Amino acid sequence: MKKFVILAGCALALFTASKPVPAPNQTSGIDRANMDTTANPADDFYQYACGGWMKNHPLTAEYARYGSFDKLAEENQSKLKELITTLATQQHAAGSIPDKIATLYNMGMDSVKLQQQGAAPIKPLLEVISKLATKKQIQGELITLHKNGIFPFFELTTEADYTNSKMTIAWLYQGGIGMGQRDYYLENDDHTKEIRAKYQEMMTKMFDLSGYAKLTKTPAAKLTEEVMALETELAKASFDRVTLRDPHKNFNKMELPKLVAMTPDVDFNTYFKSIGLPNLKSLNVAQPEFIKAVQNVLKTAKPNAIKAYFAWNVISTAAPYLSEDFVTTNFAFFGKAMSGREVMRPRWKRVVTTINGSLGEAVGQMYVEKYFPPAAKKRMVELVHNLQDAFAQRIQASEWMDQQTKNTAIEKLKAIHVKIGYPDKWRDYSNLKVSTDSYFANILRSNQFDLAYMLNKVDKPTDVNEWLMTPQTVNAYYQPTTNEICFPAAILQPPFFNQQADDAANYGAIGVVIGHEMTHGFDDEGRQYDLTGNLKDWWQPEDSKKFDARASVLVDYFNNIEVVPGTKANGKLTLGENLADNGGLHISYVAMQNAMKKGDINPEKMDGFTPAQRFFLGYATVWASNIRDQEKLRLTKLDPHSLAKWRVDGTLPHIDMFLEAFGVKPGDKMYLPKEKQALIW
């Protein structure tokens, strides 16, 4: 599974180790307005580095969390709006890419038509569901919904074969629960019980709004009760978020006849033939116990309950693309109750997001043509190589690894496939139909198009050149099965990279991001894959034990962080990302030192800060943000990344160079003695 940095346009030039000595007019890259210099950096470095930014960017009603990377994403979205709205006001050849983008945008923005249509776009689907009478018809409807990109019970996807990563295979994956996270169904603290109650309130209202309650002559509350009971059974069988991080537990390849025998009431023979994989011989059943639970539900649940569950999947999927009553009801739960947001994003932002999902690379091609010159790509590749060299130094100097493990690790490091800016080949959208019938109908056609694209990969060589993010995405990722790191064009601008700044701060920002993604190849998950992406143990046994012992230091440390009163962080869930932050900082600091030796970084104080101080301030600024307590609770349940404050104040105490740079000493809150620090990469 790919690993994201989470969160970060267009730099006209990126720094390299070969550029001349910094010019006298170069800035430090540190904006004191972002800081709170009244805070003590040795006690609360996050407040010290980011307090000014947080004060100057208070949360507005639209946001549950707003950080420096969110600000960048918003600026980036405005660029996309300009590109898309320009197309939307012009005439284009029917069926052309500009025509498809313009049509989809105009459909999403036509609030009058959306209001007039109301629930009409989903009425035919709900009518079919209401008339299901036999077991065979129910199984047939399951297939139909999956073809439309609506996934009750489980999800069908594709990924590399973990034992032969050069081939892509079909995967069955747990799913089908509306709140997305099993804990919301199973935990009984006051907050979780309140979320459950509001989820059921939303569902009841939606059953009435959609007309399904009237269609089936069943009280909406009764339908909700049946769906909630069914989803709870699925939640009980679902892996928790920590178990989902274990690649061995989630790889269970089997021949199709074995799956069919295990789940006769699902009829997977018919399923795969009808879905578009008639010749499927084998696949990965990621969570077999969950699929057995699906079998049990289909066998024992009352038909009306399954029908209500199917209807709810349609309604919930469609709600953001229907009339205002659906949209606001959906937002009241997923926006307000779960995240604490007070108002919806403006319609144009929501529609631009939809277009990014449906025609992402088509929009991306326009984006890079205007905002990302080819020269920037070359400069970024050079920087990545600087970080690879620094990482190799760290590995070779490690005192806890056997030389054989070191050699294999460096081989894997050198084999990393680097993707920068945008793909060399753009995706073909010629078979995607966009029409003026309804906004939601276009969503379904996009889902069908994406499903066909995905299924076409099954039992074929893995496309190592495929991008898993669009160029306009403000993010980055590591993919273990292809041993690749990817940095889309949109992340290559401030606060991640400042082309006017001395590179000490840049190494703390974009440099750490690069090091972070590289480290994912060697975190508690990524280290289990070899240089070709196969799930294979390449470690010497003693080194593996030492790694686990060192990683457990971070687990224990983050487990003791209180994110809100009464709720602590999940050190096991966030281990991979915490390891990547820790490794990224160590690696990029070495790269900065290498650059200083070459004269590429100003060794003097700038704006009162040493290079080391500028490095750590640059790192912290990336994570400046404000966040609501509801969002803290939500993210703590599901996000493998630590909250922004703790990516700074929880990570830096483990970095000796930070303690030295800011004179952190015993008795200071940021101080952690060396014997308690986590040091791996």
XYZ file of C-alpha atoms in Angstrom:
681
model
C 0.000 0.000 0.000
C 1.330 3.413 -0.912
C 2.544 5.750 1.814
C 1.747 9.448 1.715
C 3.656 12.299 3.291
C 0.441 14.278 3.973
C 0.265 16.516 3.276
C 2.150 21.009 -0.285
C 2.860 24.344 -6.793
C 5.375 25.332 -8.871
C 8.999 26.194 -8.263
C 10.760 27.669 -11.260
C 14.010 26.273 -9.911
C 15.007 23.832 -7.227
C 18.194 23.777 -5.190
C 21.052 21.418 -5.919
C 24.414 20.719 -4.431
C 26.135 22.091 -7.526
C 24.908 25.681 -7.463
C 27.271 28.573 -6.611
C 27.827 30.096 -3.184
C 24.592 31.782 -1.993
C 24.133 35.339 -3.211
C 24.249 38.139 -0.620
C 20.615 39.099 -1.313
C 19.334 35.599 -0.630
C 16.785 35.371 2.184
C 16.988 33.081 5.163
C 13.749 31.360 4.214
C 12.442 32.087 7.713
C 9.534 34.478 8.098
C 9.475 35.814 11.645
C 5.802 36.665 11.231
C 5.164 32.915 11.337
C 6.837 32.645 14.733
C 5.930 33.331 18.329
C 9.249 34.429 19.770
C 7.685 34.859 23.214
C 7.491 31.052 23.425
C 10.454 29.049 24.634
C 11.678 26.765 21.796
C 13.042 24.354 24.381
C 9.568 23.855 25.869
C 7.180 24.157 22.898
C 8.993 24.404 19.606
C 5.750 24.146 17.617
C 4.395 27.302 19.249
C 7.750 29.043 18.859
C 8.089 28.213 15.163
C 4.423 28.364 14.139
C 2.587 30.484 16.714
C 2.519 33.585 14.521
C 1.189 31.629 11.571
C -1.549 30.091 13.704
C -2.551 33.494 15.076
C -2.655 35.028 11.594
C -4.641 32.125 10.081
C -7.490 31.401 12.499
C -9.877 28.626 11.558
C -12.807 29.821 9.508
C -16.176 28.067 9.479
C -15.211 26.200 6.306
C -12.391 24.213 7.868
C -11.914 21.500 10.457
C -8.162 21.873 9.989
C -6.225 24.560 8.171
C -2.466 24.412 7.867
C 0.302 25.800 5.716
C -0.085 22.895 3.292
C -3.872 23.460 3.192
C -3.192 27.085 2.341
C -0.981 25.942 -0.515
C -3.653 23.497 -1.663
C -6.214 26.318 -1.688
C -3.922 28.520 -3.742
C -3.375 25.626 -6.095
C -7.114 25.018 -6.397
C -7.581 28.646 -7.449
C -5.135 28.020 -10.286
C -7.174 24.999 -11.335
C -10.361 27.031 -11.161
C -8.886 29.557 -13.570
C -7.924 26.816 -16.010
C -11.292 25.055 -15.774
C -13.576 28.104 -15.826
C -11.784 29.397 -18.903
C -12.763 26.168 -20.666
C -16.274 26.306 -19.237
C -17.038 29.590 -21.006
C -15.860 28.394 -24.416
C -17.210 26.185 -27.181
C -15.334 22.960 -27.872
C -15.493 20.035 -30.241
C -18.024 17.556 -28.927
C -16.347 14.773 -26.974
C -12.986 16.522 -26.746
C -11.153 16.736 -23.436
C -11.881 20.471 -23.045
C -15.548 19.751 -23.784
C -15.673 17.020 -21.134
C -14.072 19.231 -18.504
C -16.333 22.156 -19.352
C -19.492 20.041 -19.385
C -18.760 18.401 -16.045
C -17.941 21.755 -14.454
C -21.091 23.390 -15.754
C -23.220 20.445 -14.612
C -21.801 20.664 -11.104
C -22.285 24.428 -10.954
C -25.893 24.368 -12.234
C -27.634 24.591 -8.862
C -30.997 25.334 -10.520
C -30.979 22.088 -12.493
C -29.755 20.138 -9.478
C -32.662 21.505 -7.422
C -35.167 20.718 -10.151
C -33.953 17.142 -10.439
C -33.971 16.455 -6.696
C -33.802 12.693 -6.128
C -34.659 11.889 -9.763
C -31.104 10.811 -10.737
C -31.164 7.948 -8.199
C -34.846 7.034 -8.479
C -34.337 4.335 -11.176
C -31.620 2.658 -9.110
C -33.761 2.662 -5.975
C -36.764 1.298 -7.827
C -34.728 -1.653 -9.061
C -33.507 -2.349 -5.544
C -37.008 -2.152 -4.074
C -38.217 -4.866 -6.472
C -35.489 -7.409 -5.734
C -37.196 -10.632 -4.714
C -34.817 -13.570 -4.991
C -31.353 -14.443 -3.797
C -30.161 -14.506 -7.402
C -31.528 -11.004 -8.009
C -29.783 -9.714 -4.887
C -26.487 -11.194 -6.074
C -27.042 -9.642 -9.481
C -27.657 -6.227 -7.930
C -24.439 -6.505 -5.925
C -22.590 -6.880 -9.225
C -24.476 -3.979 -10.816
C -23.649 -1.661 -7.951
C -19.971 -2.608 -8.058
C -19.916 -1.955 -11.810
C -21.166 1.543 -10.994
C -18.391 2.123 -8.509
C -20.705 1.693 -5.517
C -19.218 -0.941 -3.217
C -21.493 -2.526 -0.614
C -20.026 -5.435 1.382
C -16.483 -5.365 -0.030
C -14.250 -3.594 -2.502
C -12.608 -4.899 -5.655
C -9.282 -3.368 -6.529
C -5.930 -4.203 -8.099
C -2.420 -4.190 -6.775
C 0.843 -5.965 -7.377
C 1.246 -9.589 -6.393
C 3.344 -9.377 -3.240
C 5.220 -12.547 -4.217
C 5.728 -11.453 -7.826
C 5.525 -7.677 -7.904
C 6.083 -7.539 -11.650
C 2.497 -8.759 -12.086
C -0.729 -7.024 -11.052
C -3.553 -9.130 -9.639
C -7.113 -8.652 -8.408
C -7.681 -7.918 -4.727
C -10.785 -8.243 -2.568
C -10.710 -5.758 0.283
C -12.892 -5.131 3.306
C -15.377 -2.273 3.034
C -19.061 -1.525 2.980
C -19.378 0.426 6.234
C -20.730 3.930 5.800
C -18.699 5.627 8.514
C -15.537 4.132 7.018
C -13.899 3.129 10.292
C -14.838 0.118 12.397
C -14.252 1.897 15.718
C -17.248 4.166 15.148
C -19.474 1.078 15.298
C -17.775 -0.732 18.161
C -16.417 1.736 20.714
C -18.659 3.083 23.469
C -17.133 6.324 24.689
C -19.473 9.307 24.713
C -18.033 10.893 21.579
C -18.315 7.711 19.524
C -21.866 7.055 20.692
C -22.791 10.604 19.694
C -21.283 10.057 16.229
C -23.285 6.838 15.834
C -26.509 8.589 16.803
C -25.927 11.405 14.306
C -25.058 8.919 11.572
C -28.413 7.221 12.098
C -30.181 10.601 12.114
C -28.626 11.382 8.744
C -29.529 7.975 7.332
C -33.146 8.257 8.454
C -33.494 11.672 6.863
C -31.883 10.466 3.640
C -34.239 7.488 3.355
C -37.126 9.959 3.450
C -35.513 12.502 1.113
C -34.729 9.848 -1.472
C -38.249 8.438 -1.467
C -37.030 4.940 -0.637
C -39.017 4.781 2.609
C -42.189 5.696 0.721
C -41.314 3.370 -2.157
C -41.017 0.372 0.178
C -43.757 1.510 2.587
C -41.276 1.121 5.424
C -40.601 3.759 8.094
C -37.233 5.398 7.498
C -36.228 4.702 11.100
C -36.820 0.990 10.544
C -34.668 1.006 7.411
C -31.924 2.771 9.347
C -32.087 0.203 12.118
C -31.672 -2.647 9.629
C -28.747 -1.019 7.850
C -27.014 -0.124 11.088
C -27.264 -3.711 12.322
C -25.830 -5.031 9.063
C -22.965 -2.534 8.957
C -22.130 -3.313 12.581
C -21.732 -6.994 11.700
C -19.319 -6.015 8.936
C -17.443 -3.714 11.319
C -16.993 -6.527 13.826
C -15.259 -8.617 11.168
C -13.095 -5.771 9.841
C -9.395 -5.498 10.563
C -8.533 -2.483 12.694
C -6.267 0.221 11.287
C -3.153 -1.212 12.906
C -3.731 -4.707 11.483
C -4.308 -3.202 8.044
C -0.690 -2.015 8.178
C 0.635 -5.592 8.318
C 1.336 -6.688 4.721
C 1.597 -10.368 5.640
C -1.823 -10.420 7.293
C -3.342 -8.656 4.290
C -1.883 -10.888 1.595
C -3.739 -14.165 1.231
C -3.524 -15.194 -2.403
C -5.758 -18.089 -3.341
C -7.196 -19.861 -6.355
C -10.695 -18.746 -7.305
C -12.273 -22.187 -6.613
C -11.124 -21.945 -2.998
C -12.826 -18.569 -2.595
C -15.996 -19.892 -4.261
C -16.112 -22.881 -1.915
C -15.566 -20.586 1.079
C -18.394 -18.200 0.128
C -21.149 -20.036 -1.809
C -23.764 -17.373 -1.046
C -21.684 -14.677 -2.733
C -21.294 -16.655 -5.998
C -17.909 -15.262 -6.941
C -17.828 -17.269 -10.187
C -20.726 -15.231 -11.519
C -19.401 -12.073 -9.894
C -16.062 -12.093 -11.685
C -17.505 -13.167 -15.025
C -20.041 -10.349 -14.896
C -17.708 -7.687 -13.525
C -15.288 -8.115 -16.431
C -12.823 -10.802 -15.305
C -14.176 -13.973 -16.939
C -10.813 -15.734 -17.012
C -9.715 -15.007 -13.461
C -7.834 -17.922 -11.922
C -6.506 -16.500 -8.662
C -6.565 -13.342 -6.567
C -5.624 -11.902 -3.199
C -8.340 -12.026 -0.557
C -6.872 -9.399 1.709
C -9.038 -10.164 4.756
C -10.501 -13.695 4.439
C -12.378 -13.545 7.745
C -14.160 -10.423 6.588
C -15.224 -12.068 3.327
C -16.526 -15.003 5.376
C -18.580 -12.502 7.380
C -20.031 -11.157 4.127
C -20.957 -14.719 3.235
C -22.705 -15.111 6.574
C -24.641 -11.854 6.214
C -25.824 -12.734 2.718
C -26.897 -16.139 3.978
C -28.720 -15.072 7.143
C -29.855 -11.469 6.771
C -33.422 -10.733 5.762
C -33.759 -9.677 2.097
C -35.364 -6.358 3.065
C -32.350 -5.526 5.231
C -29.937 -6.214 2.369
C -32.108 -4.177 0.017
C -32.146 -1.265 2.474
C -28.358 -1.568 2.738
C -28.008 -1.488 -1.053
C -30.296 1.550 -1.203
C -28.278 3.303 1.475
C -25.062 2.725 -0.489
C -26.651 4.358 -3.536
C -28.041 7.297 -1.564
C -24.839 7.925 0.383
C -22.679 7.752 -2.752
C -24.977 10.098 -4.663
C -25.728 12.650 -1.926
C -22.885 15.119 -2.693
C -24.024 15.301 -6.342
C -27.768 15.829 -5.857
C -29.986 18.714 -4.749
C -29.197 20.967 -1.820
C -31.189 19.006 0.772
C -29.071 15.920 0.116
C -25.839 17.901 0.107
C -26.563 19.719 3.359
C -27.741 16.568 5.128
C -24.595 14.777 4.055
C -22.453 17.697 5.234
C -24.234 17.913 8.583
C -22.791 14.517 9.445
C -19.525 14.108 7.540
C -18.591 17.775 7.823
C -20.019 19.064 11.095
C -20.469 16.024 13.330
C -17.321 14.153 12.372
C -14.892 16.986 11.654
C -16.352 20.095 13.295
C -16.569 22.167 10.116
C -19.319 24.756 10.304
C -19.995 25.535 6.643
C -19.469 23.721 3.371
C -16.765 24.637 0.938
C -18.020 26.877 -1.864
C -19.626 24.961 -4.730
C -16.797 25.741 -7.157
C -14.254 24.098 -4.855
C -16.351 20.966 -4.571
C -16.831 20.795 -8.330
C -13.123 21.326 -9.061
C -12.387 18.460 -6.664
C -14.854 16.267 -8.567
C -13.203 17.082 -11.890
C -9.816 16.252 -10.396
C -11.237 12.872 -9.480
C -12.818 12.168 -12.854
C -10.402 13.791 -15.322
C -7.378 14.246 -13.103
C -4.528 13.758 -15.554
C -6.300 15.784 -18.242
C -6.434 18.721 -15.839
C -2.914 17.893 -14.711
C -1.587 18.196 -18.236
C -2.962 21.739 -18.454
C -1.604 22.515 -15.005
C 2.015 21.528 -15.700
C 2.028 23.301 -19.065
C 1.266 26.576 -17.287
C 2.831 26.184 -13.864
C 5.669 23.644 -14.007
C 8.508 24.134 -16.519
C 10.508 21.042 -17.536
C 13.708 22.483 -16.058
C 12.263 22.156 -12.547
C 11.932 18.413 -12.989
C 15.654 18.029 -13.660
C 16.618 20.116 -10.626
C 14.398 18.033 -8.340
C 15.940 14.781 -9.587
C 19.370 16.112 -8.602
C 18.120 16.930 -5.129
C 16.686 13.451 -4.699
C 20.088 12.033 -5.567
C 21.646 14.268 -2.881
C 19.276 12.739 -0.333
C 20.005 9.218 -1.574
C 23.719 9.834 -1.027
C 23.053 11.138 2.475
C 20.829 8.152 3.278
C 23.563 5.767 2.118
C 25.985 7.546 4.447
C 23.566 7.080 7.347
C 23.125 3.399 6.610
C 26.846 2.762 6.250
C 27.598 4.579 9.519
C 24.934 2.697 11.460
C 26.333 0.823 14.459
C 23.412 -1.582 14.927
C 23.269 -3.213 11.490
C 25.261 -6.115 10.096
C 27.267 -5.242 6.980
C 25.272 -7.677 4.860
C 22.016 -5.974 5.833
C 23.618 -2.592 5.178
C 24.701 -3.657 1.691
C 21.234 -4.941 0.821
C 19.610 -1.798 2.192
C 21.863 0.415 0.073
C 21.060 -1.691 -3.004
C 17.364 -1.110 -2.375
C 17.969 2.604 -1.795
C 19.839 2.948 -5.096
C 17.073 1.035 -6.914
C 14.327 3.498 -5.896
C 12.367 4.652 -8.933
C 11.984 8.443 -8.790
C 8.972 10.263 -10.252
C 9.004 14.038 -10.351
C 6.394 16.559 -11.437
C 4.265 14.710 -13.955
C 4.070 11.416 -15.875
C 5.876 10.904 -19.161
C 2.688 9.539 -20.709
C -0.770 10.950 -20.043
C -3.899 8.880 -19.458
C -6.364 8.507 -22.346
C -9.894 9.699 -21.507
C -11.415 9.200 -24.956
C -13.755 6.437 -23.720
C -15.146 8.508 -20.863
C -18.559 9.888 -21.765
C -19.652 13.171 -20.184
C -23.220 14.271 -20.859
C -25.824 16.803 -19.736
C -28.366 14.332 -18.311
C -27.406 14.722 -14.634
C -24.362 15.462 -12.508
C -24.626 12.113 -10.725
C -25.004 10.196 -13.996
C -21.598 11.559 -14.959
C -20.168 10.375 -11.658
C -21.456 6.863 -12.387
C -19.982 6.895 -15.883
C -16.668 8.060 -14.450
C -16.805 5.215 -11.922
C -17.496 2.710 -14.706
C -14.639 4.137 -16.758
C -12.239 3.886 -13.821
C -13.333 0.329 -13.034
C -12.670 -0.782 -16.612
C -9.269 0.950 -16.501
C -8.423 -0.815 -13.256
C -9.601 -4.271 -14.288
C -7.594 -4.037 -17.485
C -4.467 -4.324 -15.323
C -5.370 -7.727 -13.848
C -2.917 -10.535 -14.574
C -0.737 -8.220 -16.643
C 2.738 -6.797 -15.998
C 2.732 -4.019 -13.426
C 3.010 -0.613 -15.075
C 5.904 0.931 -13.181
C 5.365 4.235 -14.995
C 1.772 4.690 -13.817
C 1.207 7.618 -11.467
C -0.950 7.104 -8.377
C -1.396 10.867 -7.898
C -2.122 13.661 -10.313
C 0.493 16.402 -10.850
C -1.790 18.990 -9.215
C -2.005 16.992 -5.978
C -0.358 18.632 -2.973
C 1.200 15.486 -1.562
C 3.853 12.818 -2.166
C 4.052 9.056 -1.795
C 6.163 5.935 -1.593
C 4.902 2.705 -3.186
C 6.656 -0.413 -1.842
C 5.657 -2.846 -4.610
C 7.402 -0.726 -7.232
C 9.967 0.754 -4.825
C 9.155 4.241 -6.070
C 8.881 7.742 -4.672
C 6.701 10.353 -6.325
C 6.652 14.124 -5.909
C 3.871 15.776 -7.934
C 4.465 19.249 -9.341
C 2.096 20.886 -6.857
C 4.253 20.157 -3.811
C 7.329 21.874 -5.228
C 6.723 25.406 -3.940
C 6.614 27.233 -0.567
C 6.376 26.246 2.236
C 8.162 23.148 0.935
C 10.595 24.951 -1.331
C 11.515 28.628 -1.522
C 13.714 29.399 -4.507
C 14.730 32.790 -3.094
C 15.965 31.280 0.160
C 19.254 29.909 1.386
C 19.024 26.159 1.278
C 19.263 25.408 5.005
C 15.517 26.016 5.407
C 14.802 24.207 2.146
C 16.608 21.107 3.361
C 14.440 21.266 6.477
C 11.297 21.403 4.347
C 11.385 19.696 0.916
C 14.563 17.860 1.860
C 12.856 16.210 4.824
C 9.860 15.365 2.635
C 12.166 13.540 0.225
C 13.937 11.790 3.069
C 10.558 10.933 4.598
C 9.404 9.166 1.450
C 12.701 7.326 1.073
C 12.476 6.171 4.677
C 9.095 4.596 3.943
C 11.021 1.979 2.013
C 12.684 1.086 5.310
C 9.940 1.702 7.895
C 8.166 -1.096 9.751
C 6.115 -1.929 6.623
C 8.395 -0.919 3.771
C 11.395 -2.802 5.141
C 9.512 -6.056 4.534
C 9.758 -5.575 0.735
C 12.915 -6.134 -1.287
C 14.342 -3.825 -3.940
C 12.002 -5.233 -6.620
C 8.893 -4.794 -4.464
C 8.374 -8.387 -3.383
C 7.321 -9.178 0.173
C 10.572 -10.835 1.191
C 12.699 -10.891 4.328
C 16.127 -9.565 3.368
C 17.263 -8.773 6.915
C 19.726 -10.640 9.073
C 17.686 -12.015 12.023
C 19.532 -10.039 14.699
C 19.196 -6.808 12.738
C 15.464 -7.353 12.439
C 15.179 -7.721 16.215
C 17.229 -4.570 16.750
C 15.027 -2.647 14.322
C 11.868 -3.714 16.162
C 13.368 -2.731 19.502
C 14.343 0.710 18.231
C 10.967 1.234 16.552
C 9.157 0.325 19.774
C 10.701 3.405 21.384
C 8.616 5.582 19.054
C 5.488 3.494 19.657
C 5.769 3.940 23.402
C 6.639 7.619 23.139
C 3.669 8.540 20.945
C 1.301 6.320 22.934
C 1.847 8.708 25.841
C 0.972 11.866 23.927
C -2.448 13.258 24.883
C -4.033 14.743 21.759
C -7.135 16.007 23.591
C -7.966 15.535 27.277
C -8.658 11.857 27.845
C -7.512 10.689 24.377
C -3.974 9.634 23.540
C -2.243 9.126 20.208
C -1.938 5.655 18.681
C 1.780 4.986 18.457
C 1.355 1.702 16.613
C -0.967 3.145 13.965
C 1.338 6.114 13.337
C 4.610 4.188 13.589
C 5.391 4.150 9.863
C 4.907 7.892 9.478
C 6.753 8.677 12.699
C 9.667 6.541 11.521
C 9.619 8.393 8.198
C 9.641 11.811 9.895
C 12.472 10.709 12.165
C 14.459 9.243 9.289
C 13.728 12.144 6.961
C 15.093 14.639 9.468
C 18.285 12.697 10.095
C 18.894 12.065 6.390
C 18.195 15.593 5.186
C 20.359 17.071 7.938
C 23.301 15.040 6.631
C 22.494 16.235 3.100
C 22.518 19.828 4.376
C 25.906 19.262 6.007
C 27.235 17.858 2.728
C 25.982 20.965 0.928
C 27.650 23.220 3.505
C 30.964 21.478 2.935
C 30.630 22.306 -0.765
C 29.903 25.955 0.013
C 26.320 25.792 -1.145
C 24.774 27.012 2.122
C 25.546 30.204 3.993
C 27.355 29.062 7.159
C 26.654 32.332 8.949
C 23.598 33.400 10.879
C 20.793 34.789 8.728
C 18.070 36.832 10.425
C 19.653 35.723 13.673
C 19.478 31.972 12.969
C 22.270 29.477 12.346
C 21.949 27.012 9.438
C 20.890 24.289 11.883
C 18.222 26.525 13.389
C 16.977 27.515 9.926
C 16.757 23.818 9.052
C 14.478 22.975 11.974
C 12.392 26.128 11.605
C 11.901 25.233 7.932
C 10.708 21.791 8.977
C 8.287 23.057 11.601
C 6.763 25.689 9.287
C 5.530 22.941 6.968
C 3.262 21.712 9.781
C 1.862 25.046 10.986
C -1.894 24.573 11.392
C -5.018 25.088 13.454
C -7.416 22.211 14.067
C -10.712 21.554 15.838
C -10.962 19.015 18.639
C -13.521 16.972 16.656
C -11.030 16.659 13.839
C -8.269 15.664 16.246
C -10.467 12.836 17.501
C -11.437 11.754 13.991
C -7.867 11.721 12.699
C -6.558 9.937 15.780
C -8.922 7.054 14.974
C -8.066 6.681 11.313
C -4.998 8.619 10.177
C -1.598 6.852 10.180
C 0.012 10.300 10.428
C 0.472 12.011 13.767
C -1.243 15.352 14.261
C 0.760 18.318 12.960
C 1.843 19.605 16.374
C 3.252 16.224 17.281
C 5.074 15.797 13.987
C 7.122 18.653 15.432
C 7.030 18.464 19.234
C 6.826 14.666 19.268
C 9.530 14.080 16.663
C 12.218 16.679 17.380
C 13.085 15.524 20.945
C 14.499 12.390 19.276
C 16.849 14.464 17.085
C 20.137 15.287 18.847
C 20.979 18.006 16.301
C 17.786 19.835 17.224
C 18.564 19.724 20.944
C 22.007 21.159 20.209
C 20.771 23.810 17.771
C 18.359 25.335 20.279
C 20.248 24.606 23.476
C 17.617 22.217 24.826
C 18.821 20.865 28.167
C 17.608 18.576 30.973
C 14.527 20.044 32.594
C 13.204 21.534 29.328
C 9.972 20.019 28.029
C 11.500 19.259 24.615
C 14.478 17.491 26.156
C 14.854 13.746 25.789
C 18.056 12.030 26.945
C 19.932 10.163 24.264
C 19.207 6.743 25.773
C 15.469 7.376 25.351
C 15.658 8.667 21.783
C 14.613 6.619 18.784
C 17.488 6.388 16.332
C 17.198 4.081 13.331
C 17.906 5.771 10.015
